[in-house]
Short mmCIF file of C-alpha atoms and ligand atoms in Angstrom, two decimals:
data_model
loop_
_atom_site.label_atom_id
_atom_site.label_comp_id
_atom_site.label_asym_id
_atom_site.label_seq_id
_atom_site.Cartn_x
_atom_site.Cartn_y
_atom_site.Cartn_z
CA MET Z 12 -20.27 16.11 8.62
CA ARG Z 13 -21.65 14.34 5.58
CA ILE Z 14 -19.17 11.58 4.71
CA GLY Z 15 -19.40 9.69 1.43
CA VAL Z 16 -17.80 6.42 0.37
CA ALA Z 17 -17.37 5.99 -3.38
CA ARG Z 18 -17.30 2.63 -5.12
CA GLU Z 19 -13.91 1.87 -6.67
CA ILE Z 20 -14.11 1.64 -10.45
CA LYS Z 21 -10.43 1.12 -11.21
CA PRO Z 22 -10.01 -2.35 -12.77
CA GLN Z 23 -9.09 -5.11 -10.28
CA GLU Z 24 -9.78 -2.92 -7.24
CA TYR Z 25 -12.09 -4.65 -4.77
CA ARG Z 26 -11.33 -2.74 -1.60
CA VAL Z 27 -13.65 -0.16 -0.03
CA ALA Z 28 -12.66 2.83 2.11
CA LEU Z 29 -15.01 2.20 5.05
CA THR Z 30 -16.38 -0.97 6.67
CA PRO Z 31 -19.86 -1.19 8.18
CA ALA Z 32 -18.14 -1.10 11.59
CA GLY Z 33 -16.47 2.17 10.63
CA ALA Z 34 -19.78 3.56 9.33
CA ARG Z 35 -21.38 2.71 12.68
CA GLU Z 36 -18.66 4.61 14.59
CA LEU Z 37 -19.19 7.70 12.45
CA VAL Z 38 -22.98 7.56 12.64
CA GLN Z 39 -22.72 7.15 16.41
CA ARG Z 40 -20.73 10.39 16.56
CA GLY Z 41 -23.55 12.18 14.82
CA HIS Z 42 -22.22 12.19 11.24
CA GLU Z 43 -24.19 11.30 8.13
CA VAL Z 44 -22.70 8.46 6.08
CA LEU Z 45 -23.52 7.95 2.40
CA ILE Z 46 -22.35 4.73 0.77
CA GLU Z 47 -22.41 4.35 -3.00
CA GLU Z 48 -24.47 1.36 -4.05
CA SER Z 49 -22.41 -1.89 -3.98
CA ALA Z 50 -19.28 -0.05 -2.79
CA GLY Z 51 -18.48 -2.83 -0.32
CA ALA Z 52 -19.45 -5.79 -2.50
CA GLY Z 53 -15.88 -6.63 -3.57
CA SER Z 54 -14.87 -6.88 0.09
CA ALA Z 55 -17.91 -8.98 1.04
CA PHE Z 56 -19.79 -6.09 2.71
CA VAL Z 57 -23.34 -5.97 1.37
CA ASP Z 58 -25.31 -2.70 1.22
CA ASP Z 59 -27.62 -3.95 3.92
CA ALA Z 60 -24.76 -4.20 6.42
CA TYR Z 61 -24.13 -0.46 5.97
CA VAL Z 62 -27.84 0.30 6.29
CA ARG Z 63 -27.91 -1.62 9.58
CA ALA Z 64 -24.94 0.53 10.69
CA GLY Z 65 -27.05 3.65 10.08
CA ALA Z 66 -25.66 4.65 6.66
CA ARG Z 67 -27.69 5.52 3.59
CA ILE Z 68 -27.11 3.83 0.20
CA VAL Z 69 -26.96 6.33 -2.67
CA LEU Z 70 -26.10 6.44 -6.35
CA VAL Z 71 -22.75 7.63 -7.68
CA ASP Z 72 -23.87 11.20 -8.47
CA GLU Z 73 -25.19 11.78 -4.98
CA VAL Z 74 -22.14 10.39 -3.21
CA TRP Z 75 -19.84 12.79 -5.10
CA GLU Z 76 -22.20 15.79 -5.07
CA ALA Z 77 -23.60 15.65 -1.53
CA SER Z 78 -20.51 14.66 0.49
CA GLU Z 79 -18.28 17.08 2.35
CA LEU Z 80 -15.65 14.39 2.96
CA LEU Z 81 -15.28 11.66 0.34
CA LEU Z 82 -13.44 8.45 1.18
CA LYS Z 83 -11.89 6.28 -1.49
CA VAL Z 84 -9.12 3.69 -1.74
CA LYS Z 85 -7.51 4.49 -5.09
CA GLU Z 86 -6.95 7.75 -6.90
CA PRO Z 87 -9.77 9.08 -9.11
CA ILE Z 88 -9.43 7.80 -12.66
CA ALA Z 89 -9.93 10.03 -15.73
CA SER Z 90 -13.68 9.43 -15.95
CA GLU Z 91 -14.03 10.73 -12.37
CA TYR Z 92 -12.09 13.99 -12.89
CA ARG Z 93 -15.27 15.90 -13.79
CA ARG Z 94 -16.63 15.07 -10.33
CA LEU Z 95 -13.78 16.83 -8.45
CA ARG Z 96 -14.98 20.13 -7.01
CA GLU Z 97 -14.60 22.86 -4.42
CA ARG Z 98 -15.88 22.34 -0.88
CA LEU Z 99 -15.01 18.64 -1.02
CA THR Z 100 -12.22 16.92 0.89
CA LEU Z 101 -10.99 13.74 -0.78
CA PHE Z 102 -9.14 11.22 1.42
CA THR Z 103 -7.56 8.34 -0.51
CA TYR Z 104 -4.32 6.86 -1.91
CA LEU Z 105 -3.29 9.38 -4.56
CA HIS Z 106 0.36 8.81 -5.63
CA ILE Z 107 0.16 12.00 -7.70
CA ALA Z 108 3.91 12.60 -7.92
CA ALA Z 109 3.69 10.00 -10.69
CA ASP Z 110 0.45 11.31 -12.22
CA GLU Z 111 0.53 14.76 -13.78
CA PRO Z 112 -2.97 14.74 -15.36
CA LEU Z 113 -4.56 13.94 -12.00
CA THR Z 114 -2.45 16.54 -10.20
CA ARG Z 115 -3.63 19.20 -12.64
CA ALA Z 116 -7.25 18.04 -12.38
CA LEU Z 117 -7.08 18.29 -8.58
CA VAL Z 118 -5.49 21.74 -8.70
CA GLU Z 119 -8.01 23.07 -11.24
CA SER Z 120 -11.01 21.68 -9.35
CA GLY Z 121 -10.34 23.49 -6.06
CA ILE Z 122 -10.76 20.22 -4.10
CA ALA Z 123 -8.83 19.46 -0.87
CA ALA Z 124 -6.87 16.29 -1.62
CA VAL Z 125 -5.38 14.37 1.29
CA ALA Z 126 -3.21 11.39 0.35
CA TYR Z 127 -3.03 8.30 2.58
CA GLU Z 128 0.54 7.60 1.47
CA THR Z 129 2.00 10.94 2.57
CA VAL Z 130 0.46 10.99 6.06
CA GLU Z 131 3.75 10.78 7.95
CA THR Z 132 4.54 10.84 11.66
CA ASP Z 133 7.33 12.95 13.17
CA ASP Z 134 9.50 9.81 13.43
CA ARG Z 135 8.99 9.27 9.67
CA ARG Z 136 6.60 6.34 9.80
CA LEU Z 137 3.88 6.08 7.14
CA PRO Z 138 0.95 4.72 9.16
CA LEU Z 139 -1.46 4.45 6.22
CA LEU Z 140 0.99 2.50 4.05
CA ALA Z 141 2.14 0.09 6.75
CA PRO Z 142 -0.89 -2.23 6.75
CA MET Z 143 -0.59 -2.81 3.00
CA SER Z 144 3.08 -3.72 3.50
CA GLU Z 145 2.03 -6.17 6.20
CA VAL Z 146 -0.47 -7.77 3.83
CA ALA Z 147 2.00 -7.87 0.91
CA GLY Z 148 4.76 -9.37 3.05
CA ARG Z 149 2.56 -12.14 4.37
CA LEU Z 150 1.15 -12.82 0.91
CA ALA Z 151 4.66 -12.95 -0.61
CA THR Z 152 5.60 -16.06 1.34
CA GLN Z 153 2.24 -17.63 0.55
CA ALA Z 154 2.77 -16.92 -3.18
CA GLY Z 155 6.31 -18.28 -2.94
CA ALA Z 156 5.10 -21.53 -1.35
CA HIS Z 157 2.34 -21.82 -3.96
CA TYR Z 158 4.58 -21.34 -7.00
CA LEU Z 159 7.10 -23.86 -5.66
CA GLU Z 160 4.56 -26.53 -6.54
CA LYS Z 161 5.58 -28.66 -9.51
CA PRO Z 162 2.35 -28.33 -11.53
CA LEU Z 163 2.83 -24.55 -11.37
CA GLY Z 164 6.36 -24.73 -12.76
CA GLY Z 165 8.09 -24.82 -9.38
CA ARG Z 166 10.82 -27.00 -7.91
CA GLY Z 167 8.29 -29.22 -6.21
CA VAL Z 168 9.45 -28.41 -2.68
CA LEU Z 169 7.18 -28.14 0.35
CA LEU Z 170 8.41 -25.10 2.31
CA GLY Z 171 7.83 -26.67 5.71
CA GLY Z 172 9.34 -30.05 4.80
CA VAL Z 173 8.10 -33.03 6.86
CA ALA Z 174 9.61 -35.14 9.61
CA GLY Z 175 12.91 -36.42 8.24
CA VAL Z 176 12.94 -34.07 5.23
CA ALA Z 177 14.63 -30.67 5.41
CA PRO Z 178 12.40 -27.60 5.02
CA GLY Z 179 12.75 -25.14 2.15
CA ARG Z 180 14.91 -22.04 2.40
CA VAL Z 181 13.46 -18.54 2.22
CA VAL Z 182 15.75 -15.55 1.71
CA VAL Z 183 14.23 -12.13 2.38
CA ILE Z 184 16.12 -9.11 1.07
CA GLY Z 185 15.13 -6.06 3.14
CA GLY Z 186 13.90 -6.53 6.71
CA GLY Z 187 11.37 -3.66 6.94
CA ILE Z 188 7.64 -4.13 7.31
CA VAL Z 189 7.26 -6.33 4.21
CA GLY Z 190 10.36 -8.35 5.06
CA TYR Z 191 9.44 -8.91 8.69
CA ASN Z 192 5.94 -10.08 7.78
CA ALA Z 193 7.25 -12.36 5.02
CA ALA Z 194 9.67 -13.87 7.54
CA VAL Z 195 6.97 -14.40 10.17
CA ILE Z 196 4.83 -16.43 7.75
CA ALA Z 197 7.84 -18.37 6.44
CA LEU Z 198 8.75 -19.28 10.02
CA GLY Z 199 5.15 -20.26 10.67
CA MET Z 200 5.29 -22.60 7.69
CA GLY Z 201 8.43 -24.17 9.11
CA ALA Z 202 10.87 -22.87 6.51
CA GLN Z 203 14.50 -21.95 7.15
CA VAL Z 204 14.64 -18.17 6.96
CA THR Z 205 17.43 -15.69 6.23
CA ILE Z 206 16.93 -11.91 6.21
CA LEU Z 207 19.46 -9.64 4.52
CA GLU Z 208 19.33 -6.09 5.87
CA ARG Z 209 21.42 -2.99 5.47
CA SER Z 210 20.48 -1.19 8.67
CA VAL Z 211 22.21 -2.50 11.81
CA ASP Z 212 19.57 -0.90 14.03
CA ARG Z 213 16.82 -2.68 12.14
CA MET Z 214 18.71 -5.98 12.43
CA ARG Z 215 18.99 -5.52 16.18
CA HIS Z 216 15.24 -4.99 16.32
CA LEU Z 217 14.58 -8.10 14.19
CA GLU Z 218 16.95 -10.11 16.37
CA GLU Z 219 14.92 -9.09 19.38
CA VAL Z 220 11.44 -9.70 17.99
CA LEU Z 221 12.25 -12.89 16.10
CA SER Z 222 14.33 -14.12 19.02
CA GLY Z 223 17.07 -15.80 17.04
CA ARG Z 224 14.77 -17.89 14.85
CA VAL Z 225 16.10 -16.37 11.60
CA SER Z 226 19.61 -15.80 10.25
CA LEU Z 227 20.24 -12.07 9.97
CA LEU Z 228 22.98 -11.06 7.56
CA MET Z 229 24.37 -7.72 6.45
CA SER Z 230 23.22 -7.12 2.89
CA SER Z 231 25.99 -6.80 0.30
CA THR Z 232 26.37 -7.90 -3.30
CA LEU Z 233 28.50 -10.87 -2.26
CA GLN Z 234 26.14 -11.92 0.53
CA ILE Z 235 23.11 -11.71 -1.77
CA GLU Z 236 24.92 -13.74 -4.42
CA GLU Z 237 25.78 -16.48 -1.93
CA SER Z 238 22.42 -16.55 -0.15
CA VAL Z 239 20.15 -16.77 -3.18
CA LYS Z 240 22.07 -19.75 -4.67
CA ASP Z 241 20.60 -22.09 -2.06
CA ALA Z 242 17.19 -20.45 -1.77
CA ASP Z 243 13.88 -22.00 -2.77
CA VAL Z 244 12.07 -18.68 -2.36
CA VAL Z 245 13.64 -15.21 -2.55
CA ILE Z 246 11.55 -12.23 -1.47
CA GLY Z 247 12.52 -8.72 -2.60
CA ALA Z 248 11.42 -6.28 0.12
CA VAL Z 249 13.84 -3.35 0.01
CA LEU Z 250 12.89 0.29 0.05
CA ILE Z 251 14.92 3.44 -0.26
CA PRO Z 252 12.39 6.16 0.54
CA GLY Z 253 11.63 8.42 -2.39
CA ALA Z 254 13.80 6.45 -4.82
CA LEU Z 255 13.51 3.59 -7.24
CA ALA Z 256 14.40 0.21 -5.74
CA PRO Z 257 18.10 -0.67 -6.13
CA LYS Z 258 18.77 -3.51 -8.61
CA LEU Z 259 20.30 -5.94 -6.13
CA LEU Z 260 19.74 -9.19 -8.07
CA THR Z 261 21.47 -9.54 -11.39
CA ARG Z 262 20.64 -11.94 -14.21
CA GLU Z 263 23.86 -13.83 -13.41
CA MET Z 264 22.74 -14.35 -9.81
CA LEU Z 265 19.40 -15.68 -11.01
CA ARG Z 266 21.19 -18.06 -13.38
CA GLU Z 267 23.02 -19.50 -10.36
CA MET Z 268 19.75 -20.09 -8.48
CA LYS Z 269 18.02 -23.48 -8.33
CA ASP Z 270 15.79 -24.37 -11.23
CA GLY Z 271 12.14 -23.78 -10.33
CA ALA Z 272 12.95 -21.49 -7.40
CA VAL Z 273 10.58 -18.55 -6.89
CA PHE Z 274 11.50 -14.88 -6.75
CA CYS Z 275 8.74 -12.70 -5.35
CA ASP Z 276 9.60 -9.04 -5.96
CA VAL Z 277 7.35 -7.07 -3.62
CA ALA Z 278 9.40 -3.93 -4.34
CA ILE Z 279 8.10 -4.01 -7.91
CA ASP Z 280 5.93 -0.96 -7.19
CA GLN Z 281 9.21 0.98 -6.90
CA GLY Z 282 10.59 -0.58 -10.09
CA GLY Z 283 11.66 -3.92 -8.59
CA CYS Z 284 14.96 -5.05 -7.09
CA ALA Z 285 16.10 -7.44 -9.83
CA GLU Z 286 17.39 -6.68 -13.29
CA THR Z 287 14.80 -9.11 -14.64
CA SER Z 288 11.72 -7.76 -12.80
CA LYS Z 289 8.73 -6.38 -14.66
CA ALA Z 290 5.33 -5.67 -13.16
CA THR Z 291 2.63 -8.34 -13.49
CA THR Z 292 -1.06 -8.48 -12.58
CA HIS Z 293 -3.22 -10.87 -10.58
CA ASP Z 294 -4.60 -12.18 -13.90
CA ASP Z 295 -1.16 -13.24 -15.05
CA PRO Z 296 1.11 -13.03 -12.00
CA VAL Z 297 4.22 -15.01 -12.95
CA TYR Z 298 6.81 -15.48 -15.69
CA ALA Z 299 10.11 -17.35 -15.77
CA VAL Z 300 13.60 -15.99 -16.41
CA GLU Z 301 16.71 -18.19 -16.14
CA GLY Z 302 14.54 -20.98 -14.72
CA VAL Z 303 13.35 -18.82 -11.82
CA THR Z 304 9.63 -18.10 -11.47
CA HIS Z 305 9.16 -14.33 -11.03
CA TYR Z 306 6.07 -13.15 -9.12
CA CYS Z 307 5.94 -9.35 -9.53
CA VAL Z 308 2.39 -8.20 -8.81
CA ALA Z 309 2.38 -4.47 -8.15
CA ASN Z 310 -0.83 -4.40 -6.07
CA MET Z 311 -0.58 -7.59 -4.05
CA PRO Z 312 -3.09 -6.54 -1.33
CA GLY Z 313 -5.77 -6.44 -4.05
CA ALA Z 314 -5.81 -10.26 -4.02
CA VAL Z 315 -7.17 -10.32 -0.48
CA PRO Z 316 -9.61 -7.40 -0.38
CA VAL Z 317 -11.50 -8.55 2.70
CA THR Z 318 -8.34 -8.53 4.83
CA SER Z 319 -6.87 -5.47 3.10
CA THR Z 320 -10.03 -3.41 3.52
CA LYS Z 321 -10.19 -4.16 7.24
CA ALA Z 322 -6.45 -3.50 7.70
CA LEU Z 323 -6.67 -0.21 5.81
CA THR Z 324 -9.80 1.10 7.50
CA ASN Z 325 -8.41 0.23 10.95
CA VAL Z 326 -5.73 2.86 10.37
CA THR Z 327 -7.65 5.44 8.34
CA LEU Z 328 -10.68 5.68 10.64
CA PRO Z 329 -9.03 7.79 13.39
CA TYR Z 330 -8.03 10.37 10.75
CA VAL Z 331 -11.52 10.28 9.21
CA GLU Z 332 -12.99 10.84 12.66
CA ALA Z 333 -10.65 13.79 13.28
CA ILE Z 334 -11.54 15.47 9.96
CA ALA Z 335 -15.25 14.82 10.49
CA GLU Z 336 -15.16 16.08 14.06
CA HIS Z 337 -13.12 19.24 13.63
CA GLY Z 338 -13.10 20.01 9.89
CA LEU Z 339 -9.94 19.66 7.80
CA ALA Z 340 -8.32 22.95 8.88
CA ALA Z 341 -8.52 22.26 12.61
CA ALA Z 342 -7.72 18.57 12.15
CA VAL Z 343 -4.44 19.29 10.35
CA GLU Z 344 -3.54 22.01 12.83
CA GLY Z 345 -3.81 19.47 15.60
CA ASP Z 346 -1.96 16.68 13.83
CA ALA Z 347 1.29 17.22 11.93
CA ALA Z 348 1.10 13.71 10.44
CA LEU Z 349 -2.27 14.43 8.84
CA ALA Z 350 -1.02 17.87 7.69
CA ARG Z 351 1.72 16.10 5.69
CA GLY Z 352 -1.04 14.20 3.93
CA VAL Z 353 -2.48 17.32 2.32
CA ASN Z 354 -1.23 17.36 -1.28
CA VAL Z 355 -3.55 19.87 -2.94
CA LEU Z 356 -5.63 22.61 -1.32
CA GLU Z 357 -7.61 25.45 -2.84
CA GLY Z 358 -5.90 25.16 -6.20
CA ARG Z 359 -2.41 25.03 -4.74
CA VAL Z 360 0.06 22.16 -4.47
CA THR Z 361 0.98 21.90 -0.79
CA TYR Z 362 3.28 18.87 -1.01
CA GLU Z 363 6.72 19.83 -2.21
CA ALA Z 364 7.71 16.57 -3.93
CA VAL Z 365 4.52 16.67 -6.02
CA ALA Z 366 5.12 20.27 -7.10
CA ASP Z 367 8.75 19.43 -7.98
CA ALA Z 368 7.73 16.34 -9.94
CA HIS Z 369 5.50 18.37 -12.27
CA GLY Z 370 7.25 21.75 -12.30
CA LEU Z 371 4.33 23.37 -10.46
CA ASP Z 372 4.54 26.06 -7.77
CA TYR Z 373 4.76 24.78 -4.23
CA THR Z 374 2.79 26.57 -1.51
CA PRO Z 375 3.45 25.51 2.09
CA LEU Z 376 0.24 24.38 3.76
CA ARG Z 377 0.45 27.08 6.44
CA ASP Z 378 0.23 29.72 3.68
CA VAL Z 379 -3.12 28.31 2.51
CA LEU Z 380 -4.80 27.71 5.87
CA PRO Z 381 -7.25 28.60 7.24
CA LEU Z 382 -9.42 27.19 4.50
CA ALA Z 383 -11.35 29.96 2.80
CA ALA Z 384 -14.08 27.57 1.67
CA ALA Z 385 -14.54 25.83 5.04
N1 LIG I 411 3.78 -5.08 -4.51
C1 LIG I 411 2.94 -4.64 -3.60
O1 LIG I 411 1.75 -4.87 -3.68
C2 LIG I 411 3.45 -3.88 -2.42
C3 LIG I 411 2.64 -3.65 -1.30
C4 LIG I 411 3.19 -2.98 -0.20
C5 LIG I 411 4.52 -2.52 -0.24
N2 LIG I 411 5.26 -2.74 -1.37
C6 LIG I 411 6.67 -2.30 -1.50
O2 LIG I 411 7.50 -3.15 -0.73
C7 LIG I 411 8.73 -2.47 -0.49
C8 LIG I 411 9.11 -2.59 0.97
O3 LIG I 411 8.18 -1.86 1.77
P1 LIG I 411 8.29 -1.75 3.35
O4 LIG I 411 7.03 -1.14 3.82
O5 LIG I 411 8.72 -3.04 3.92
O6 LIG I 411 9.47 -0.68 3.50
P2 LIG I 411 10.39 -0.46 4.80
O7 LIG I 411 10.97 0.88 4.66
O8 LIG I 411 9.63 -0.83 6.03
O9 LIG I 411 11.54 -1.55 4.63
C9 LIG I 411 12.53 -1.50 3.64
C10 LIG I 411 13.78 -2.10 4.22
O10 LIG I 411 14.73 -2.26 3.16
C11 LIG I 411 16.02 -2.09 3.75
N3 LIG I 411 16.99 -1.90 2.69
C12 LIG I 411 17.24 -0.81 1.92
N4 LIG I 411 18.24 -1.08 1.05
C13 LIG I 411 18.61 -2.37 1.27
C14 LIG I 411 19.59 -3.22 0.70
N5 LIG I 411 20.41 -2.81 -0.27
N6 LIG I 411 19.69 -4.49 1.17
C15 LIG I 411 18.88 -4.93 2.17
N7 LIG I 411 17.96 -4.16 2.75
C16 LIG I 411 17.82 -2.89 2.31
C17 LIG I 411 15.82 -0.88 4.66
O11 LIG I 411 16.86 -0.80 5.63
C18 LIG I 411 14.45 -1.21 5.28
O12 LIG I 411 14.57 -1.91 6.50
C19 LIG I 411 8.48 -1.03 -0.95
O13 LIG I 411 9.01 -0.87 -2.24
C20 LIG I 411 6.98 -0.93 -0.99
O14 LIG I 411 6.54 0.08 -1.89
C21 LIG I 411 4.74 -3.39 -2.45
#
């Protein structure tokens, strides 16, 4: 199969959908790999590294026009809509339930659009979202430690403390993938860590893997109120699948927090879990409310594109290989998780939540397959 990798043109996006190592794997399996000029530059992969892996460097028109499978990281932006077409499979983060113009452009183009974020295993895991949660969780603690520094408006506390001086306190609300990873880094820095969770099963798991090194508490309004009062860093890491984040932290709770404490709301991409949260960018990541520094960057992994690119491509490559090897129709027949990733196919919306979000007709995937254009 001819597999293309487009350069991301969305502002502040430095990731790329395939590493030179991934290109090598595909070339070795007999596929042709086209990389748009400078596509890997933001992640420190020069064109030459792809050439050495057996790929060919091409211009933007060729990568879109000649590919059968096009890999991207972010959804196409408006200036790319005219490039969407039949006989092309697009594999990328799409998030189209929140983007009606793009949904319509995909439907009208006849493209096959497979979304990373809706690839879902039978036990309801989202394998192509998980690595970005790992990155964001680990970065959250790092950001918290950074903004605790006095010159940055923080309390002036060193998270790990030193011999004879107590460490800082980190409170993580939500002990899923983000929360676990935030806790691991906080422990590594020597902080005192508390995780508030709502799921008893998840707490049992955390108890096992963190072997008693953190305090695990049942999340409730009262418990949150009491825990955040003493915290130096609070990390918001809750998720209710398919819904906006619950507003667990009120302005009153923030007022009771220590002056110069840091609140890092990782759940901001689902609206945030504090009354006072509003999305920020890497250019201007923080603002203060009630004396608490709020860090609410909606695309945290974008700050560390080298790590994020590798983490993302580690998990996408097996799916890319399956599509390249068997074609989309056979690949989705053999893998229910990948089948759930198909959002738009042959002018039909095949993902129910997307159709519902925009009042469009929903067609189950099995009614569209086998692909007429394949
Ligand atoms: N800002 C970013 O750049 C970025 C990057 C990745 C993920 N995220 C977001 O981070 C959030 C967490 O993602 P995740 O992958 O860890 O999800 P996850 O499903 O693995 O974990 C969420 C956890 O929250 C718990 N929870 C739900 N309600 C709670 C409550 N009231 N109190 C305490 N815990 C509660 C759940 O039991 C679950 O364990 C999501 O909103 C996700 O979109 C943001």
